[in-house]
Short mmCIF file of C-alpha atoms in Angstrom, two decimals:
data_model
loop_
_atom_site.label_atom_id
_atom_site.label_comp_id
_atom_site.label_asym_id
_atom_site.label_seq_id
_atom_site.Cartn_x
_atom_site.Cartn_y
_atom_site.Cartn_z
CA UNK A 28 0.00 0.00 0.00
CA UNK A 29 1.58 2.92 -1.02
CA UNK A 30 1.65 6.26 1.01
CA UNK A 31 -0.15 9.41 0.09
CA UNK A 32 1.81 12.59 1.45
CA UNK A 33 0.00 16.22 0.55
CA UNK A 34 2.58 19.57 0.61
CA UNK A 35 0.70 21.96 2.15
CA UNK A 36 0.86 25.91 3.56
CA UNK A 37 -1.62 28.12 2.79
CA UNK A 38 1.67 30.72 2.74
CA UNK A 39 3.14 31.35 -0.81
CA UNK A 40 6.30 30.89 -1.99
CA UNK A 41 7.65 28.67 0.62
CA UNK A 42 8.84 26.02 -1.77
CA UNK A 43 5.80 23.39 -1.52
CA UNK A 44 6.27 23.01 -5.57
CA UNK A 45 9.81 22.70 -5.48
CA UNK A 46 9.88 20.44 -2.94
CA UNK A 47 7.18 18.10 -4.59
CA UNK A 48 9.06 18.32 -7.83
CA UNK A 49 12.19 17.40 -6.46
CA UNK A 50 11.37 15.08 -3.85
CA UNK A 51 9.31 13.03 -6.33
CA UNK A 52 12.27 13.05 -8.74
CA UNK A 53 14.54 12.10 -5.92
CA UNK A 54 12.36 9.24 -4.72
CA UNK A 55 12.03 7.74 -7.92
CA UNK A 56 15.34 7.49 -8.18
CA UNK A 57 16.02 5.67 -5.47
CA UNK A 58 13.72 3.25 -7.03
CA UNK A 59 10.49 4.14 -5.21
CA UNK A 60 7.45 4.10 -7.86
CA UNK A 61 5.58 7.98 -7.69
CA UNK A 62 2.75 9.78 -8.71
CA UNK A 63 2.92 13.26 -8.00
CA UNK A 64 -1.09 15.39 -8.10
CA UNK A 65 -0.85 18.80 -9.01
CA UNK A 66 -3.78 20.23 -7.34
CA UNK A 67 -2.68 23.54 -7.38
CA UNK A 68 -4.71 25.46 -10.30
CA UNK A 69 -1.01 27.35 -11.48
CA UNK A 70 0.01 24.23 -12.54
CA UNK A 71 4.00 24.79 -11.82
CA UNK A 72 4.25 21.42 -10.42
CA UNK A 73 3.08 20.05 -14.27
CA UNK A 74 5.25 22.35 -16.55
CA UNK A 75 8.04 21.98 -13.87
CA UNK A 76 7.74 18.33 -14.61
CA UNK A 77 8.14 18.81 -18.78
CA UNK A 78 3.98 18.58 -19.23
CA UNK A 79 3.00 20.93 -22.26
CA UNK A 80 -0.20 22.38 -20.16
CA UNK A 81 -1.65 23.23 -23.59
CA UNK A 82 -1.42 19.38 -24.44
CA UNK A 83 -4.01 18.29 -21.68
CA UNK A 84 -6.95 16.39 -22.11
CA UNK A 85 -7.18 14.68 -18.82
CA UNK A 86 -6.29 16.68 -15.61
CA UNK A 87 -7.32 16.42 -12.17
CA UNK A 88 -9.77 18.80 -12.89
CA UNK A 89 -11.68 16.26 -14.84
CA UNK A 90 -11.26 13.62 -12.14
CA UNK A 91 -12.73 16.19 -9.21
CA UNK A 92 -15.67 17.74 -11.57
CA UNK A 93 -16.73 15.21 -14.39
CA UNK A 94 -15.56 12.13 -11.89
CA UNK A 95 -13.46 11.03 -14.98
CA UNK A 96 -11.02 7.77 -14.51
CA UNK A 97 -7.72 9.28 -12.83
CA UNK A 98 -5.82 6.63 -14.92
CA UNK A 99 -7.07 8.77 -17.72
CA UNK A 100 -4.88 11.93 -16.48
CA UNK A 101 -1.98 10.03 -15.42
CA UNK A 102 1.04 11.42 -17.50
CA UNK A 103 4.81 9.36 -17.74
CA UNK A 104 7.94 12.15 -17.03
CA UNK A 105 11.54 11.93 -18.19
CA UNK A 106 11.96 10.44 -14.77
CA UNK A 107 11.89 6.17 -14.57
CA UNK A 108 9.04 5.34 -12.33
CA UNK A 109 7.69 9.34 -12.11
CA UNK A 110 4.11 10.08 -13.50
CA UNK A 111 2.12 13.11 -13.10
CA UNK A 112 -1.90 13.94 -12.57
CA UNK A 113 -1.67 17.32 -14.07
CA UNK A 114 -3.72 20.53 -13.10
CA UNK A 115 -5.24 23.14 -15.08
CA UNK A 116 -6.19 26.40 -14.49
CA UNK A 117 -10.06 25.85 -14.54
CA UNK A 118 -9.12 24.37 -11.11
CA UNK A 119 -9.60 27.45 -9.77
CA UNK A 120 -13.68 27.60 -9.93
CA UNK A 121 -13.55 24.10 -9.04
CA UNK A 122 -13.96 24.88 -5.05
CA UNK A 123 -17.26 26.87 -6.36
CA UNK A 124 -18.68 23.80 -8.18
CA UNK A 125 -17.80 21.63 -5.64
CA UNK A 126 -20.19 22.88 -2.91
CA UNK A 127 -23.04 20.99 -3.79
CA UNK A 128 -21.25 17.60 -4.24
CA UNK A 129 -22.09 14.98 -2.08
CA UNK A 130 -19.24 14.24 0.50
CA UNK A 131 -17.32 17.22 -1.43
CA UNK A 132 -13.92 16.94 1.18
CA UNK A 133 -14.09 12.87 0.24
CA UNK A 134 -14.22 12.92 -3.52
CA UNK A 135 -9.96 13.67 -4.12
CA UNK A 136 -9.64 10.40 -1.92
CA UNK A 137 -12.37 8.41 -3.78
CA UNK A 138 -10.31 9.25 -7.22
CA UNK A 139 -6.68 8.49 -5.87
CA UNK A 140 -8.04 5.30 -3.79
CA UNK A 141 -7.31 2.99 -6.86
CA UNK A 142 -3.62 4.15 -7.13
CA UNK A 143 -2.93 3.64 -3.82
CA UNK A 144 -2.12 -0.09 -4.60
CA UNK A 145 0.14 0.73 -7.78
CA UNK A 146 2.40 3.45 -6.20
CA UNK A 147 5.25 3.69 -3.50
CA UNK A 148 4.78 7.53 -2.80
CA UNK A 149 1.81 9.74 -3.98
CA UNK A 150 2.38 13.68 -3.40
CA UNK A 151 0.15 16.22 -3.61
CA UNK A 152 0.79 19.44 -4.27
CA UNK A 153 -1.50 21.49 -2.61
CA UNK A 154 -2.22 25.46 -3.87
CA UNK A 155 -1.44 28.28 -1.07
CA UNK A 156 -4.91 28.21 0.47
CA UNK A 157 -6.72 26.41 2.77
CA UNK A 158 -9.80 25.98 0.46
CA UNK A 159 -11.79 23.01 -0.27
CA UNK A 160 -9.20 21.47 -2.95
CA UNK A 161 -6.48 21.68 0.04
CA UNK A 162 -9.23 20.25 2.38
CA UNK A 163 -9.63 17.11 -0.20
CA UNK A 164 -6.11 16.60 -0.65
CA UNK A 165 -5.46 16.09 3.33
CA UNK A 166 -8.50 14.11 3.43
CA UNK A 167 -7.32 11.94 0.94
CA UNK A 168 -3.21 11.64 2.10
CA UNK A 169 -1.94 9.49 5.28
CA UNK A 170 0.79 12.78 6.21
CA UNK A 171 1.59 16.14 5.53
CA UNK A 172 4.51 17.74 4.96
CA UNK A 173 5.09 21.21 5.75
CA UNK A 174 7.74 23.40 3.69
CA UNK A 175 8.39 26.25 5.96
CA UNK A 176 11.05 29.27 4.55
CA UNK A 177 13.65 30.50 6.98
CA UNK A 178 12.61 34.09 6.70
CA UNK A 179 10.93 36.78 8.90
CA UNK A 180 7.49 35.21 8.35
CA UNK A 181 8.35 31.85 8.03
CA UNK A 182 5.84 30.87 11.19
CA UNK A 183 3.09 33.39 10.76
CA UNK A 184 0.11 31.33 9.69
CA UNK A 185 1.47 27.99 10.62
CA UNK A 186 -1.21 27.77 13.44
CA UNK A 187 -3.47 28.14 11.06
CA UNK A 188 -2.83 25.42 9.07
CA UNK A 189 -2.13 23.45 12.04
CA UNK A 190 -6.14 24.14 13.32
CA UNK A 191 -7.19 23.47 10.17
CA UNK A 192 -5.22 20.01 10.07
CA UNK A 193 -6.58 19.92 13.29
CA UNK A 194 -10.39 20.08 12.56
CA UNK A 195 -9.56 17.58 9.54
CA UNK A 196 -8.33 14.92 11.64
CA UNK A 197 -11.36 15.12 14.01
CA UNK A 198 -14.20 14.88 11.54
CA UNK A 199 -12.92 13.57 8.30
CA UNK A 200 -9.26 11.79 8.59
CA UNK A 201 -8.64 10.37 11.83
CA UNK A 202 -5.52 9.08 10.20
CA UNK A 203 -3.52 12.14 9.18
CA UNK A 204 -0.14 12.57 10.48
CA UNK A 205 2.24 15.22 10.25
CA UNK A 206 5.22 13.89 8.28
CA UNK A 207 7.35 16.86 9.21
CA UNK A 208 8.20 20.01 9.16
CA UNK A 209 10.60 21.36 6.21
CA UNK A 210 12.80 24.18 6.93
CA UNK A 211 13.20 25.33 2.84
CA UNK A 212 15.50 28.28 1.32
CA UNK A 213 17.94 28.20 4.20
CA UNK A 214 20.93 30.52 4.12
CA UNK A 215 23.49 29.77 6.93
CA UNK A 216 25.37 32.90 6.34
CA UNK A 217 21.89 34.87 7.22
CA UNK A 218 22.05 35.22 11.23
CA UNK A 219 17.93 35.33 10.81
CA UNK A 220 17.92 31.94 9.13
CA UNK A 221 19.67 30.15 11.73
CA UNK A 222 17.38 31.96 14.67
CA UNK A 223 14.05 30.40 12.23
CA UNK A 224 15.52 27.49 12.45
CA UNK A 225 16.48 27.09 16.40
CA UNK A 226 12.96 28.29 16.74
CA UNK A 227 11.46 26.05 14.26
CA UNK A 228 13.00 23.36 16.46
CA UNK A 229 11.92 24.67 19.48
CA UNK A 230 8.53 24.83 18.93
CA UNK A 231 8.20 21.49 17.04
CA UNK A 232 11.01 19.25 18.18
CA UNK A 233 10.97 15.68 16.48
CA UNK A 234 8.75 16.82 13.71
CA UNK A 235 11.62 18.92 11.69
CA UNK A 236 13.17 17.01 9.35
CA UNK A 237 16.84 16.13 9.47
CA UNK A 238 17.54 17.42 6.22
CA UNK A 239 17.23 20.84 5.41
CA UNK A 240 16.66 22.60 1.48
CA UNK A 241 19.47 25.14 1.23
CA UNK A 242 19.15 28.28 -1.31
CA UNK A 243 20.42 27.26 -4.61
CA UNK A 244 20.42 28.55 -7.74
CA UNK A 245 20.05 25.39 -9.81
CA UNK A 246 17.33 24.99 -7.78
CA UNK A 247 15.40 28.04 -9.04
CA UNK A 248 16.81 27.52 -12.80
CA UNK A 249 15.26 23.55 -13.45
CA UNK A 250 11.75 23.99 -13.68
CA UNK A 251 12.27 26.77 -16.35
CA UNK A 252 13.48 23.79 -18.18
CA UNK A 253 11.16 21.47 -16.78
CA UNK A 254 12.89 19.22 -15.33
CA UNK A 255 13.75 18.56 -11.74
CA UNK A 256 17.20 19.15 -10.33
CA UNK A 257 18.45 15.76 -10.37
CA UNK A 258 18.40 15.78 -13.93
CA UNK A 259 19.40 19.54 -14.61
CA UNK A 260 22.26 19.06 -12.32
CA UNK A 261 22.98 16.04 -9.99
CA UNK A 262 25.99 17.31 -8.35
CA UNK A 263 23.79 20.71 -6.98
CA UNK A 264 23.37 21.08 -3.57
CA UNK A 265 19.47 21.26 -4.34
CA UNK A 266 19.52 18.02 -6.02
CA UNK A 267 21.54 16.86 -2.83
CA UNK A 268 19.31 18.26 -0.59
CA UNK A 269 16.43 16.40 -2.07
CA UNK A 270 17.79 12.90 -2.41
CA UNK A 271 18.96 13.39 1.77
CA UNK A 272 15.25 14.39 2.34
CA UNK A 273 13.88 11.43 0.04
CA UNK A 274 16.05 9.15 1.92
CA UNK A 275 14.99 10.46 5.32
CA UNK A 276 11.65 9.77 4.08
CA UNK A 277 12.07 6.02 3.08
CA UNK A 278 13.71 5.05 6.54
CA UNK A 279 11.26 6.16 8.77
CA UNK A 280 8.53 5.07 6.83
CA UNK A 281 10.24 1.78 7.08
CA UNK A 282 10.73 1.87 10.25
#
């Protein structure tokens, strides 16, 4: 049975899409079969994975609204073992259609249920909100990772997010754990990053991954060329970064 992990922050640009992008790729090569779900209506997580938005018939847009077969939006990358559910921009009235659905949080887990068997590691890459896609998407996954950015910010609106995964857990996924906490776009040489991230670890102890995403420009450049970092270039210490985190991942889910 393979695990479904959501990326989620209702903060922006805190490196949720990065991190799915390259964690996926990262996972996948370390043999681990993956789907990622772009359920994020920018679609970043798609074109950062080489899929020509224009060329979509199937997305998970199709799968929410018309209840189409996700198998139908599944989409192979450049990656061995990496597919993709893209999204598409009409994603974003989705929430509004949505409302009169019956069981409306349930339906992203009713879709994905059948690929839980045929995957290692599904992520879902959740859109910087906390509406009713983001809802689905943690009532569908086991854990939750959450990218947090070592800057001034960084844990404004984490309580949030932490009620909300809250509320989720008591009426529609007893189930959901928090995978961890990921300190993303970490400068040592900033004085501010390194208080984030003593506080980071104050406040959530065990939770905080190991590993932490450095700043990197490689990082930034790949999904301009849609592909992840691993394959834009291995040797970066983003590509490194992710394949630490990927393994972290894998042993204490084994464990």
């Amino acid at each position: 049975m393979g695990k479904i992990i959501a990326l989620a922050n209702q903060k922006g640009g805190v490196g949720k899409t990065t991190t799915t992008i390259n964690l996926a790729a990262s996972l996948a090569t370390l043999e681990k079969k993956v789907l990622v779900v772009d359920a994020d209506p920018q679609a970043n997580a798609s074109s950062g994975l080489g899929v020509d938005l224009k060329e979509i018939d199937c997305s998970i847009y199709e799968c929410l609204i018309n209840r189409k077969d996700i198998r139908e939006a599944i989409y192979t990358t450049d990656i061995d073992g990496l597919d993709i559910i893209p999204s598409h921009i009409d994603l974003v009235g989705a929430e509004i259609e949505m409302l009169n659905l019956d069981n409306r949080e349930k339906i992203m887990k009713q879709a994905l249920e059948p690929m839980a068997n045929e995957y290692d590691y599904i992520l879902i890459d959740c859109s910087p909100s906390l509406g009713l896609i983001t809802i689905n998407a943690l009532t569908a996954a086991d854990s939750v990772i959450i990218p947090v950015q070592c800057e001034y910010f960084a844990l404004e609106g984490i309580s949030k997010l932490l009620n909300t995964i809250k509320i989720i857990k008591t009426k529609l996924n007893p189930g959901l754990e928090i995978e961890g906490f990921l300190l993303t776009m970490f400068d040592s040489r900033l004085r501010l990053a390194n208080q984030i991230y003593d506080e980071v670890k104050r406040h959530f102890q065990e939770l905080v991954f190991k590993t932490i995403i450095q700043r990197n420009v490689k990082l930034s450049e790949a999904p301009s060329h849609g592909i992840p970092a691993i394959l834009y270039d291995a040797d970066s210490t983003g590509a490194k970064n992710h394949l630490a985190l990927a393994n972290e991942i894998i042993t204490k889910n084994r464990m």
